[in-house]
Amino acid sequence: MKPIDYIKRQNMITDVLKNEEIDMLMVPPSINFFYLFKGYLGLSERLICGILSPSEDSILIAPSFEKENMQIQTTFDEIVTWKEEENPYLILKNALSSRPKKIALEPSTPFEIYKRLKHQFPEASFVDAGPIINEFRSVKTDEEIQRMVKASEDTATGIASALDIIHAGQTELEILKIVQDQMTLNSGETGWALVQIDENSAVPHGKASDKKLKLDSVILIDAGTSCDYYFADITVTSVHGKPSQEFLDVYEIVEEANNKALEVSKAGVPAEQVDFAAREVIDKAGYEKFFTHRLGHGLGLQVHEEPYIVKGNRKPLVSGNVHTDEPGIYIPGKFGIRIEDDVLVGDKSKRLVEFDRYLWK
Amino acid sequence: MKPIDYIKRQNMITDVLKNEEIDMLMVPPSINFFYLFKGYLGLSERLICGILSPSEDSILIAPSFEKENMQIQTTFDEIVTWKEEENPYLILKNALSSRPKKIALEPSTPFEIYKRLKHQFPEASFVDAGPIINEFRSVKTDEEIQRMVKASEDTATGIASALDIIHAGQTELEILKIVQDQMTLNSGETGWALVQIDENSAVPHGKASDKKLKLDSVILIDAGTSCDYYFADITVTSVHGKPSQEFLDVYEIVEEANNKALEVSKAGVPAEQVDFAAREVIDKAGYEKFFTHRLGHGLGLQVHEEPYIVKGNRKPLVSGNVHTDEPGIYIPGKFGIRIEDDVLVGDKSKRLVEFDRYLWK
């Protein structure tokens, strides 16, 4: 696959910093750190912080014993290190050639790190860097789409294989493990999954339990594996045997809502319109109160990211956005049906992967 | 095992809030949320926030479609929900019976959440709740120690089993998977691991790679599985065959440093003294510059937490602290040796698990 160009990403950001008169961007380990500087680092109590500014070299602040490791894993012009007994925030301050007045801070930065930075730079104003970075992250490049197509294919195939080998008597937790294993067999990366059986499927985001699959059980599998850390997010709702007439009736409505949303999604359309399109189908069928969540969300390095497909988000979609299309009808005490695809926005939007969902046939 | 008493934990915190004249504590999903309110929830773009105050009932703010799920997973007096198209920060504000003047914020709260809270409560001062919560979290109760002993036993046994079945030709990544699987066989929970072979072991925190195990390779395994989310953190450095004389010489020094630190660790001793004790052994042996990190860190719901065993931390240890004891000597281009135990502080501190480490014998 075509490699990711981190320097290009950094340059896009520094151009914006310049335009917005922001002196620097500070980025502790996070998805945005990975997006800009390559290292997929965990956040810990030891300060690591990447710094970009319009006029200076990029700097990484890191523990001295991790220097070699950081040289391998990240991409900076300069690495400034601190020793275990030193104050890393003071080292950071001293590493800068000037006193920043306006600092953009990575949005997931822990409050305790912000407080310590504020202590070193009491006169600086701190703004949320989220909007700046998301503007780029939400528009996928060809390199990114390649990875997301592969992740989607591996996920769809993994779910289908799992449905093929599970059997009555297995629990949600056991099936969850099977789904993860089947996806990983394809992708070589780990993945996440939700597995919900019968009435449990009526609780969105419910945790897998010891509930067992039976003959003719409804089974909802919401899962995703990744490719180079780019995620897929697909939901299949199936029946382990013969579906009831009620299930088939509701399935048809959710399927129509899913198709309708795909039809409406395209560059230039306000995000909320895509939600409205699916909701209209479900409302008309009389299931209004059982579609309890937004239609979808953007997808990429995170399973939830911009653009959000929700009432109130009037921002137009743009080519290169990838969003989920996941209408659902959840009937308490009975079952829930969700059909979820990952959609690439263009003049005509399309699913990242097409596959046969009628797995009970 | 004895169940965890969440209400007791909440009461301990509200007593402190009262004493410090803090109007409320706000806690988005995090380890501290789990510690106080039971739900092991992921942080997402949808606001979830637990609120404790000295005078009011505990409140959870959560998306309406997750209400049932939250009732199952968490423990609050009241759950206030918001709909997908609503502003959750406004709902939060309106749910409070008074305007807080001083708010303690969970330390890992993302900057973007802090900014939105600040926007709703512009006149409130926000303080870091970390010190308040850590004071309790760093002192383990019997219920917690039970769990940590089991996690340590499962980790030690898992590492030993892995060392028993690996063979030359396998890569670090393959062995990592074996270590995780062996630990999970014991604990039923997942775990993390670092596996480093030969010269790679000289890079602390280095990532597992395709490097292969050979006959007489040095292999460093740093791993931990959990019990009810309480972690262990154990490092074994071994040789897959016959150790060199240099390895044996260095091993003896690291072992002595590890034993010396255990001897010095006890209630009332400033944390840094435990670091000094181990460092003195290594310094005297002439390996000063190869022991590049602090001696250890606290352990519990997080793999790194208070108390940190590092120069500069003069806070006395107290009975019930659990900390790692992990001296290491890292010789670039050759090998690294780290011996890591988890130590329970008391009048006489002791390891959570004792096991035979001479795995090359």
mmCIF file of N, CA, C and O in Angstrom, chain A residues 40 44-46 64-66 68-69 72-73 84-85 105-116 126-129 202-207 229 292-294 297 304-305 308 310-312, chain B residues 40 44-46 64-66 68-69 72-73 84-85 105-116 126-129 202-207 229 292-294 297 304-305 308 310-312:
data_model
loop_
_atom_site.group_PDB
_atom_site.id
_atom_site.type_symbol
_atom_site.label_atom_id
_atom_site.label_comp_id
_atom_site.label_asym_id
_atom_site.label_seq_id
_atom_site.Cartn_x
_atom_site.Cartn_y
_atom_site.Cartn_z
ATOM 1 N N TYR A 40 2.376 5.356 17.300
ATOM 2 C CA TYR A 40 1.118 4.964 17.939
ATOM 3 C C TYR A 40 1.410 4.759 19.415
ATOM 4 O O TYR A 40 1.519 3.638 19.892
ATOM 5 N N SER A 44 0.774 8.194 29.014
ATOM 6 C CA SER A 44 1.111 7.740 30.366
ATOM 7 C C SER A 44 1.377 8.953 31.232
ATOM 8 O O SER A 44 1.236 10.089 30.792
ATOM 9 N N GLU A 45 1.786 8.720 32.458
ATOM 10 C CA GLU A 45 2.064 9.826 33.371
ATOM 11 C C GLU A 45 3.377 10.526 33.016
ATOM 12 O O GLU A 45 3.671 11.591 33.538
ATOM 13 N N ARG A 46 4.176 9.918 32.121
ATOM 14 C CA ARG A 46 5.424 10.558 31.705
ATOM 15 C C ARG A 46 5.139 11.439 30.488
ATOM 16 O O ARG A 46 4.695 10.934 29.456
ATOM 17 N N SER A 64 14.108 10.637 28.531
ATOM 18 C CA SER A 64 15.410 10.354 27.915
ATOM 19 C C SER A 64 15.601 8.863 27.640
ATOM 20 O O SER A 64 16.174 8.491 26.616
ATOM 21 N N PHE A 65 15.075 7.999 28.512
ATOM 22 C CA PHE A 65 15.316 6.571 28.290
ATOM 23 C C PHE A 65 14.504 6.032 27.109
ATOM 24 O O PHE A 65 14.688 4.896 26.698
ATOM 25 N N GLU A 66 13.613 6.852 26.577
ATOM 26 C CA GLU A 66 12.817 6.410 25.433
ATOM 27 C C GLU A 66 13.309 7.041 24.128
ATOM 28 O O GLU A 66 12.651 6.899 23.095
ATOM 29 N N GLU A 68 15.722 6.485 21.921
ATOM 30 C CA GLU A 68 15.979 5.591 20.785
ATOM 31 C C GLU A 68 14.656 5.074 20.207
ATOM 32 O O GLU A 68 14.427 5.076 18.996
ATOM 33 N N ASN A 69 13.812 4.652 21.120
ATOM 34 C CA ASN A 69 12.479 4.182 20.796
ATOM 35 C C ASN A 69 11.677 5.237 20.018
ATOM 36 O O ASN A 69 11.018 4.943 19.015
ATOM 37 N N ILE A 72 12.829 5.716 16.443
ATOM 38 C CA ILE A 72 12.321 4.666 15.556
ATOM 39 C C ILE A 72 10.845 4.913 15.234
ATOM 40 O O ILE A 72 10.421 4.786 14.092
ATOM 41 N N GLN A 73 10.072 5.278 16.242
ATOM 42 C CA GLN A 73 8.618 5.280 16.088
ATOM 43 C C GLN A 73 7.994 6.572 15.565
ATOM 44 O O GLN A 73 6.862 6.563 15.104
ATOM 45 N N GLU A 84 14.214 11.239 34.494
ATOM 46 C CA GLU A 84 13.144 10.824 35.410
ATOM 47 C C GLU A 84 12.909 11.809 36.556
ATOM 48 O O GLU A 84 11.781 12.015 36.978
ATOM 49 N N GLU A 85 13.992 12.416 37.056
ATOM 50 C CA GLU A 85 13.830 13.275 38.230
ATOM 51 C C GLU A 85 13.585 14.738 37.845
ATOM 52 O O GLU A 85 13.442 15.595 38.713
ATOM 53 N N LEU A 105 -4.267 23.206 21.535
ATOM 54 C CA LEU A 105 -3.998 21.989 22.295
ATOM 55 C C LEU A 105 -4.822 20.840 21.725
ATOM 56 O O LEU A 105 -6.021 21.002 21.454
ATOM 57 N N GLU A 106 -4.184 19.707 21.561
ATOM 58 C CA GLU A 106 -4.856 18.516 21.036
ATOM 59 C C GLU A 106 -6.093 18.248 21.910
ATOM 60 O O GLU A 106 -6.015 18.280 23.134
ATOM 61 N N PRO A 107 -7.253 17.977 21.294
ATOM 62 C CA PRO A 107 -8.506 17.975 22.062
ATOM 63 C C PRO A 107 -8.624 16.904 23.142
ATOM 64 O O PRO A 107 -9.347 17.094 24.112
ATOM 65 N N SER A 108 -7.920 15.790 23.005
ATOM 66 C CA SER A 108 -8.048 14.751 24.032
ATOM 67 C C SER A 108 -7.024 14.912 25.154
ATOM 68 O O SER A 108 -6.964 14.097 26.070
ATOM 69 N N THR A 109 -6.218 15.962 25.081
ATOM 70 C CA THR A 109 -5.209 16.197 26.126
ATOM 71 C C THR A 109 -5.852 16.175 27.514
ATOM 72 O O THR A 109 -6.800 16.909 27.774
ATOM 73 N N PRO A 110 -5.330 15.347 28.415
ATOM 74 C CA PRO A 110 -5.906 15.287 29.764
ATOM 75 C C PRO A 110 -5.849 16.633 30.479
ATOM 76 O O PRO A 110 -4.867 17.366 30.352
ATOM 77 N N PHE A 111 -6.918 16.897 31.237
ATOM 78 C CA PHE A 111 -7.007 18.142 32.007
ATOM 79 C C PHE A 111 -5.763 18.376 32.857
ATOM 80 O O PHE A 111 -5.276 19.491 32.964
ATOM 81 N N GLU A 112 -5.204 17.315 33.447
ATOM 82 C CA GLU A 112 -4.035 17.519 34.324
ATOM 83 C C GLU A 112 -2.817 17.990 33.533
ATOM 84 O O GLU A 112 -1.990 18.737 34.044
ATOM 85 N N ILE A 113 -2.693 17.562 32.280
ATOM 86 C CA ILE A 113 -1.585 18.050 31.444
ATOM 87 C C ILE A 113 -1.840 19.514 31.076
ATOM 88 O O ILE A 113 -0.938 20.356 31.139
ATOM 89 N N TYR A 114 -3.080 19.814 30.707
ATOM 90 C CA TYR A 114 -3.420 21.206 30.398
ATOM 91 C C TYR A 114 -3.070 22.116 31.572
ATOM 92 O O TYR A 114 -2.458 23.174 31.399
ATOM 93 N N LYS A 115 -3.432 21.698 32.793
ATOM 94 C CA LYS A 115 -3.170 22.531 33.967
ATOM 95 C C LYS A 115 -1.674 22.796 34.134
ATOM 96 O O LYS A 115 -1.265 23.893 34.505
ATOM 97 N N ARG A 116 -0.871 21.777 33.858
ATOM 98 C CA ARG A 116 0.577 21.956 34.029
ATOM 99 C C ARG A 116 1.172 22.834 32.929
ATOM 100 O O ARG A 116 2.095 23.598 33.161
ATOM 101 N N PHE A 126 -5.209 29.089 25.466
ATOM 102 C CA PHE A 126 -5.227 27.726 24.932
ATOM 103 C C PHE A 126 -6.526 27.506 24.178
ATOM 104 O O PHE A 126 -7.606 27.657 24.755
ATOM 105 N N VAL A 127 -6.406 27.142 22.902
ATOM 106 C CA VAL A 127 -7.616 26.858 22.121
ATOM 107 C C VAL A 127 -7.633 25.377 21.748
ATOM 108 O O VAL A 127 -6.592 24.708 21.716
ATOM 109 N N ASP A 128 -8.827 24.889 21.490
ATOM 110 C CA ASP A 128 -9.016 23.486 21.128
ATOM 111 C C ASP A 128 -8.568 23.273 19.672
ATOM 112 O O ASP A 128 -9.130 23.875 18.753
ATOM 113 N N ALA A 129 -7.580 22.422 19.482
ATOM 114 C CA ALA A 129 -7.069 22.171 18.125
ATOM 115 C C ALA A 129 -7.968 21.217 17.336
ATOM 116 O O ALA A 129 -7.714 20.969 16.156
ATOM 117 N N ALA A 202 -31.893 -5.535 21.617
ATOM 118 C CA ALA A 202 -32.724 -4.324 21.676
ATOM 119 C C ALA A 202 -32.081 -3.219 22.520
ATOM 120 O O ALA A 202 -32.640 -2.135 22.646
ATOM 121 N N VAL A 203 -30.899 -3.493 23.100
ATOM 122 C CA VAL A 203 -30.196 -2.487 23.915
ATOM 123 C C VAL A 203 -28.939 -2.028 23.174
ATOM 124 O O VAL A 203 -27.915 -2.704 23.218
ATOM 125 N N PRO A 204 -29.004 -0.877 22.478
ATOM 126 C CA PRO A 204 -27.813 -0.425 21.751
ATOM 127 C C PRO A 204 -26.628 -0.260 22.701
ATOM 128 O O PRO A 204 -26.799 0.229 23.818
ATOM 129 N N HIS A 205 -25.460 -0.702 22.265
ATOM 130 C CA HIS A 205 -24.223 -0.600 23.050
ATOM 131 C C HIS A 205 -24.199 -1.514 24.280
ATOM 132 O O HIS A 205 -23.336 -1.348 25.130
ATOM 133 N N GLY A 206 -25.119 -2.454 24.384
ATOM 134 C CA GLY A 206 -25.095 -3.373 25.518
ATOM 135 C C GLY A 206 -23.846 -4.249 25.490
ATOM 136 O O GLY A 206 -23.287 -4.514 24.436
ATOM 137 N N LYS A 207 -23.451 -4.684 26.678
ATOM 138 C CA LYS A 207 -22.234 -5.501 26.800
ATOM 139 C C LYS A 207 -22.537 -6.967 26.554
ATOM 140 O O LYS A 207 -23.590 -7.469 26.953
ATOM 141 N N TYR A 229 -4.329 0.588 11.326
ATOM 142 C CA TYR A 229 -5.036 1.386 12.338
ATOM 143 C C TYR A 229 -6.254 2.135 11.807
ATOM 144 O O TYR A 229 -6.889 2.882 12.539
ATOM 145 N N THR A 292 -33.621 5.045 18.152
ATOM 146 C CA THR A 292 -33.292 5.928 19.276
ATOM 147 C C THR A 292 -31.954 6.649 19.156
ATOM 148 O O THR A 292 -31.567 7.370 20.062
ATOM 149 N N HIS A 293 -31.224 6.416 18.078
ATOM 150 C CA HIS A 293 -29.916 7.080 17.963
ATOM 151 C C HIS A 293 -29.776 7.730 16.590
ATOM 152 O O HIS A 293 -30.575 7.489 15.691
ATOM 153 N N ARG A 294 -28.753 8.539 16.456
ATOM 154 C CA ARG A 294 -28.446 9.201 15.184
ATOM 155 C C ARG A 294 -28.176 8.149 14.108
ATOM 156 O O ARG A 294 -27.892 6.986 14.426
ATOM 157 N N HIS A 297 -21.902 8.173 11.997
ATOM 158 C CA HIS A 297 -20.750 8.977 12.401
ATOM 159 C C HIS A 297 -19.634 8.741 11.405
ATOM 160 O O HIS A 297 -19.616 7.725 10.706
ATOM 161 N N HIS A 304 -15.413 6.445 15.987
ATOM 162 C CA HIS A 304 -16.329 7.590 15.925
ATOM 163 C C HIS A 304 -15.504 8.841 15.686
ATOM 164 O O HIS A 304 -14.621 9.168 16.477
ATOM 165 N N GLU A 305 -15.763 9.541 14.615
ATOM 166 C CA GLU A 305 -15.108 10.822 14.379
ATOM 167 C C GLU A 305 -15.986 11.643 13.446
ATOM 168 O O GLU A 305 -17.088 11.215 13.092
ATOM 169 N N TYR A 308 -20.459 13.782 11.968
ATOM 170 C CA TYR A 308 -21.564 13.099 12.627
ATOM 171 C C TYR A 308 -22.842 13.289 11.825
ATOM 172 O O TYR A 308 -23.152 14.404 11.397
ATOM 173 N N VAL A 310 -26.250 13.515 12.147
ATOM 174 C CA VAL A 310 -27.189 13.738 13.244
ATOM 175 C C VAL A 310 -27.922 15.052 13.027
ATOM 176 O O VAL A 310 -27.360 15.997 12.448
ATOM 177 N N LYS A 311 -29.149 15.083 13.496
ATOM 178 C CA LYS A 311 -29.947 16.312 13.452
ATOM 179 C C LYS A 311 -29.154 17.445 14.089
ATOM 180 O O LYS A 311 -28.610 17.289 15.186
ATOM 181 N N GLY A 312 -29.081 18.566 13.425
ATOM 182 C CA GLY A 312 -28.345 19.700 13.980
ATOM 183 C C GLY A 312 -27.007 19.910 13.276
ATOM 184 O O GLY A 312 -26.440 20.992 13.330
ATOM 185 N N TYR B 40 -17.327 0.261 33.503
ATOM 186 C CA TYR B 40 -16.044 0.348 32.791
ATOM 187 C C TYR B 40 -16.349 0.858 31.390
ATOM 188 O O TYR B 40 -16.378 0.098 30.421
ATOM 189 N N SER B 44 -16.212 8.567 24.684
ATOM 190 C CA SER B 44 -16.542 8.797 23.284
ATOM 191 C C SER B 44 -16.935 10.249 23.107
ATOM 192 O O SER B 44 -16.864 11.041 24.042
ATOM 193 N N GLU B 45 -17.338 10.605 21.895
ATOM 194 C CA GLU B 45 -17.737 11.991 21.638
ATOM 195 C C GLU B 45 -19.095 12.309 22.262
ATOM 196 O O GLU B 45 -19.487 13.474 22.330
ATOM 197 N N ARG B 46 -19.804 11.289 22.731
ATOM 198 C CA ARG B 46 -21.093 11.527 23.384
ATOM 199 C C ARG B 46 -20.854 11.731 24.878
ATOM 200 O O ARG B 46 -20.358 10.820 25.548
ATOM 201 N N SER B 64 -29.681 9.362 26.009
ATOM 202 C CA SER B 64 -30.939 8.706 26.384
ATOM 203 C C SER B 64 -31.000 7.260 25.899
ATOM 204 O O SER B 64 -31.514 6.393 26.595
ATOM 205 N N PHE B 65 -30.427 6.986 24.722
ATOM 206 C CA PHE B 65 -30.539 5.611 24.219
ATOM 207 C C PHE B 65 -29.665 4.635 25.000
ATOM 208 O O PHE B 65 -29.751 3.431 24.799
ATOM 209 N N GLU B 66 -28.824 5.158 25.889
ATOM 210 C CA GLU B 66 -27.977 4.271 26.695
ATOM 211 C C GLU B 66 -28.495 4.146 28.130
ATOM 212 O O GLU B 66 -27.816 3.566 28.977
ATOM 213 N N GLU B 68 -30.819 2.395 29.736
ATOM 214 C CA GLU B 68 -30.977 1.052 30.288
ATOM 215 C C GLU B 68 -29.604 0.423 30.566
ATOM 216 O O GLU B 68 -29.341 -0.145 31.635
ATOM 217 N N ASN B 69 -28.741 0.569 29.581
ATOM 218 C CA ASN B 69 -27.375 0.114 29.664
ATOM 219 C C ASN B 69 -26.642 0.718 30.874
ATOM 220 O O ASN B 69 -25.932 0.033 31.619
ATOM 221 N N ILE B 72 -27.745 -0.694 34.220
ATOM 222 C CA ILE B 72 -27.123 -1.994 34.482
ATOM 223 C C ILE B 72 -25.666 -1.827 34.915
ATOM 224 O O ILE B 72 -25.207 -2.450 35.855
ATOM 225 N N GLN B 73 -24.958 -0.953 34.239
ATOM 226 C CA GLN B 73 -23.503 -0.908 34.401
ATOM 227 C C GLN B 73 -22.987 0.016 35.503
ATOM 228 O O GLN B 73 -21.844 -0.134 35.928
ATOM 229 N N GLU B 84 -29.969 12.764 21.086
ATOM 230 C CA GLU B 84 -28.896 12.946 20.111
ATOM 231 C C GLU B 84 -28.761 14.379 19.595
ATOM 232 O O GLU B 84 -27.670 14.858 19.342
ATOM 233 N N GLU B 85 -29.910 15.056 19.432
ATOM 234 C CA GLU B 85 -29.846 16.386 18.826
ATOM 235 C C GLU B 85 -29.721 17.500 19.873
ATOM 236 O O GLU B 85 -29.651 18.676 19.535
ATOM 237 N N LEU B 105 -12.265 18.416 38.625
ATOM 238 C CA LEU B 105 -12.451 17.701 37.363
ATOM 239 C C LEU B 105 -11.517 16.490 37.319
ATOM 240 O O LEU B 105 -10.334 16.600 37.668
ATOM 241 N N GLU B 106 -12.069 15.375 36.897
ATOM 242 C CA GLU B 106 -11.284 14.144 36.790
ATOM 243 C C GLU B 106 -10.052 14.443 35.922
ATOM 244 O O GLU B 106 -10.161 15.070 34.874
ATOM 245 N N PRO B 107 -8.852 13.985 36.352
ATOM 246 C CA PRO B 107 -7.623 14.463 35.708
ATOM 247 C C PRO B 107 -7.439 14.068 34.242
ATOM 248 O O PRO B 107 -6.752 14.777 33.505
ATOM 249 N N SER B 108 -8.049 12.975 33.815
ATOM 250 C CA SER B 108 -7.847 12.581 32.406
ATOM 251 C C SER B 108 -8.911 13.186 31.483
ATOM 252 O O SER B 108 -8.913 12.929 30.287
ATOM 253 N N THR B 109 -9.805 13.996 32.034
ATOM 254 C CA THR B 109 -10.850 14.641 31.214
ATOM 255 C C THR B 109 -10.237 15.344 30.003
ATOM 256 O O THR B 109 -9.346 16.178 30.156
ATOM 257 N N PRO B 110 -10.707 15.005 28.802
ATOM 258 C CA PRO B 110 -10.146 15.656 27.610
ATOM 259 C C PRO B 110 -10.332 17.175 27.640
ATOM 260 O O PRO B 110 -11.370 17.669 28.079
ATOM 261 N N PHE B 111 -9.328 17.853 27.137
ATOM 262 C CA PHE B 111 -9.340 19.314 27.071
ATOM 263 C C PHE B 111 -10.620 19.833 26.419
ATOM 264 O O PHE B 111 -11.210 20.813 26.858
ATOM 265 N N GLU B 112 -11.094 19.153 25.368
ATOM 266 C CA GLU B 112 -12.290 19.656 24.679
ATOM 267 C C GLU B 112 -13.537 19.577 25.573
ATOM 268 O O GLU B 112 -14.427 20.411 25.463
ATOM 269 N N ILE B 113 -13.597 18.592 26.459
ATOM 270 C CA ILE B 113 -14.717 18.523 27.404
ATOM 271 C C ILE B 113 -14.587 19.635 28.443
ATOM 272 O O ILE B 113 -15.550 20.326 28.775
ATOM 273 N N TYR B 114 -13.368 19.808 28.953
ATOM 274 C CA TYR B 114 -13.131 20.895 29.905
ATOM 275 C C TYR B 114 -13.583 22.233 29.314
ATOM 276 O O TYR B 114 -14.278 23.024 29.975
ATOM 277 N N LYS B 115 -13.208 22.491 28.038
ATOM 278 C CA LYS B 115 -13.556 23.769 27.406
ATOM 279 C C LYS B 115 -15.075 23.966 27.361
ATOM 280 O O LYS B 115 -15.580 25.062 27.562
ATOM 281 N N ARG B 116 -15.794 22.874 27.082
ATOM 282 C CA ARG B 116 -17.250 22.998 26.990
ATOM 283 C C ARG B 116 -17.901 23.173 28.365
ATOM 284 O O ARG B 116 -18.888 23.878 28.508
ATOM 285 N N PHE B 126 -11.896 25.509 38.083
ATOM 286 C CA PHE B 126 -11.758 24.068 37.878
ATOM 287 C C PHE B 126 -10.427 23.618 38.456
ATOM 288 O O PHE B 126 -9.376 24.119 38.064
ATOM 289 N N VAL B 127 -10.485 22.683 39.388
ATOM 290 C CA VAL B 127 -9.244 22.151 39.956
ATOM 291 C C VAL B 127 -9.093 20.681 39.560
ATOM 292 O O VAL B 127 -10.066 20.002 39.240
ATOM 293 N N ASP B 128 -7.864 20.227 39.580
ATOM 294 C CA ASP B 128 -7.544 18.845 39.218
ATOM 295 C C ASP B 128 -7.938 17.918 40.374
ATOM 296 O O ASP B 128 -7.407 18.033 41.479
ATOM 297 N N ALA B 129 -8.861 17.001 40.099
ATOM 298 C CA ALA B 129 -9.317 16.082 41.147
ATOM 299 C C ALA B 129 -8.330 14.943 41.396
ATOM 300 O O ALA B 129 -8.543 14.131 42.298
ATOM 301 N N ALA B 202 17.587 -4.258 25.159
ATOM 302 C CA ALA B 202 18.313 -3.115 25.719
ATOM 303 C C ALA B 202 17.566 -1.798 25.514
ATOM 304 O O ALA B 202 18.038 -0.746 25.936
ATOM 305 N N VAL B 203 16.400 -1.848 24.845
ATOM 306 C CA VAL B 203 15.603 -0.631 24.610
ATOM 307 C C VAL B 203 14.327 -0.697 25.459
ATOM 308 O O VAL B 203 13.355 -1.346 25.069
ATOM 309 N N PRO B 204 14.321 -0.029 26.621
ATOM 310 C CA PRO B 204 13.111 -0.096 27.456
ATOM 311 C C PRO B 204 11.893 0.411 26.681
ATOM 312 O O PRO B 204 11.990 1.402 25.951
ATOM 313 N N HIS B 205 10.777 -0.269 26.814
ATOM 314 C CA HIS B 205 9.515 0.099 26.157
ATOM 315 C C HIS B 205 9.532 -0.089 24.644
ATOM 316 O O HIS B 205 8.647 0.410 23.950
ATOM 317 N N GLY B 206 10.524 -0.790 24.100
ATOM 318 C CA GLY B 206 10.570 -1.036 22.656
ATOM 319 C C GLY B 206 9.398 -1.909 22.232
ATOM 320 O O GLY B 206 8.872 -2.699 23.015
ATOM 321 N N LYS B 207 9.002 -1.744 20.978
ATOM 322 C CA LYS B 207 7.855 -2.490 20.461
ATOM 323 C C LYS B 207 8.271 -3.867 19.961
ATOM 324 O O LYS B 207 9.351 -4.015 19.383
ATOM 325 N N TYR B 229 -10.126 -6.199 36.538
ATOM 326 C CA TYR B 229 -9.507 -4.957 36.069
ATOM 327 C C TYR B 229 -8.350 -4.470 36.921
ATOM 328 O O TYR B 229 -7.795 -3.413 36.656
ATOM 329 N N THR B 292 18.520 3.386 33.391
ATOM 330 C CA THR B 292 18.108 4.673 32.828
ATOM 331 C C THR B 292 16.717 5.132 33.261
ATOM 332 O O THR B 292 16.248 6.177 32.815
ATOM 333 N N HIS B 293 16.034 4.342 34.066
ATOM 334 C CA HIS B 293 14.690 4.766 34.474
ATOM 335 C C HIS B 293 14.523 4.649 35.987
ATOM 336 O O HIS B 293 15.354 4.060 36.668
ATOM 337 N N ARG B 294 13.434 5.208 36.468
ATOM 338 C CA ARG B 294 13.084 5.134 37.885
ATOM 339 C C ARG B 294 12.916 3.670 38.313
ATOM 340 O O ARG B 294 12.729 2.790 37.462
ATOM 341 N N HIS B 297 6.734 2.148 40.041
ATOM 342 C CA HIS B 297 5.511 2.954 40.050
ATOM 343 C C HIS B 297 4.430 2.172 40.778
ATOM 344 O O HIS B 297 4.510 0.945 40.885
ATOM 345 N N HIS B 304 0.324 2.055 35.561
ATOM 346 C CA HIS B 304 1.151 3.089 36.187
ATOM 347 C C HIS B 304 0.229 4.003 36.981
ATOM 348 O O HIS B 304 -0.691 4.597 36.412
ATOM 349 N N GLU B 305 0.464 4.107 38.266
ATOM 350 C CA GLU B 305 -0.292 5.060 39.079
ATOM 351 C C GLU B 305 0.538 5.398 40.305
ATOM 352 O O GLU B 305 1.686 4.953 40.419
ATOM 353 N N TYR B 308 4.825 6.899 42.744
ATOM 354 C CA TYR B 308 5.979 6.712 41.858
ATOM 355 C C TYR B 308 7.253 6.596 42.690
ATOM 356 O O TYR B 308 7.477 7.390 43.605
ATOM 357 N N VAL B 310 10.621 7.234 42.590
ATOM 358 C CA VAL B 310 11.521 8.028 41.759
ATOM 359 C C VAL B 310 12.149 9.137 42.594
ATOM 360 O O VAL B 310 11.540 9.623 43.553
ATOM 361 N N LYS B 311 13.361 9.489 42.226
ATOM 362 C CA LYS B 311 14.053 10.602 42.886
ATOM 363 C C LYS B 311 13.155 11.833 42.863
ATOM 364 O O LYS B 311 12.609 12.183 41.813
ATOM 365 N N GLY B 312 13.012 12.479 43.992
ATOM 366 C CA GLY B 312 12.167 13.670 44.049
ATOM 367 C C GLY B 312 10.833 13.398 44.731
ATOM 368 O O GLY B 312 10.186 14.321 45.212
#
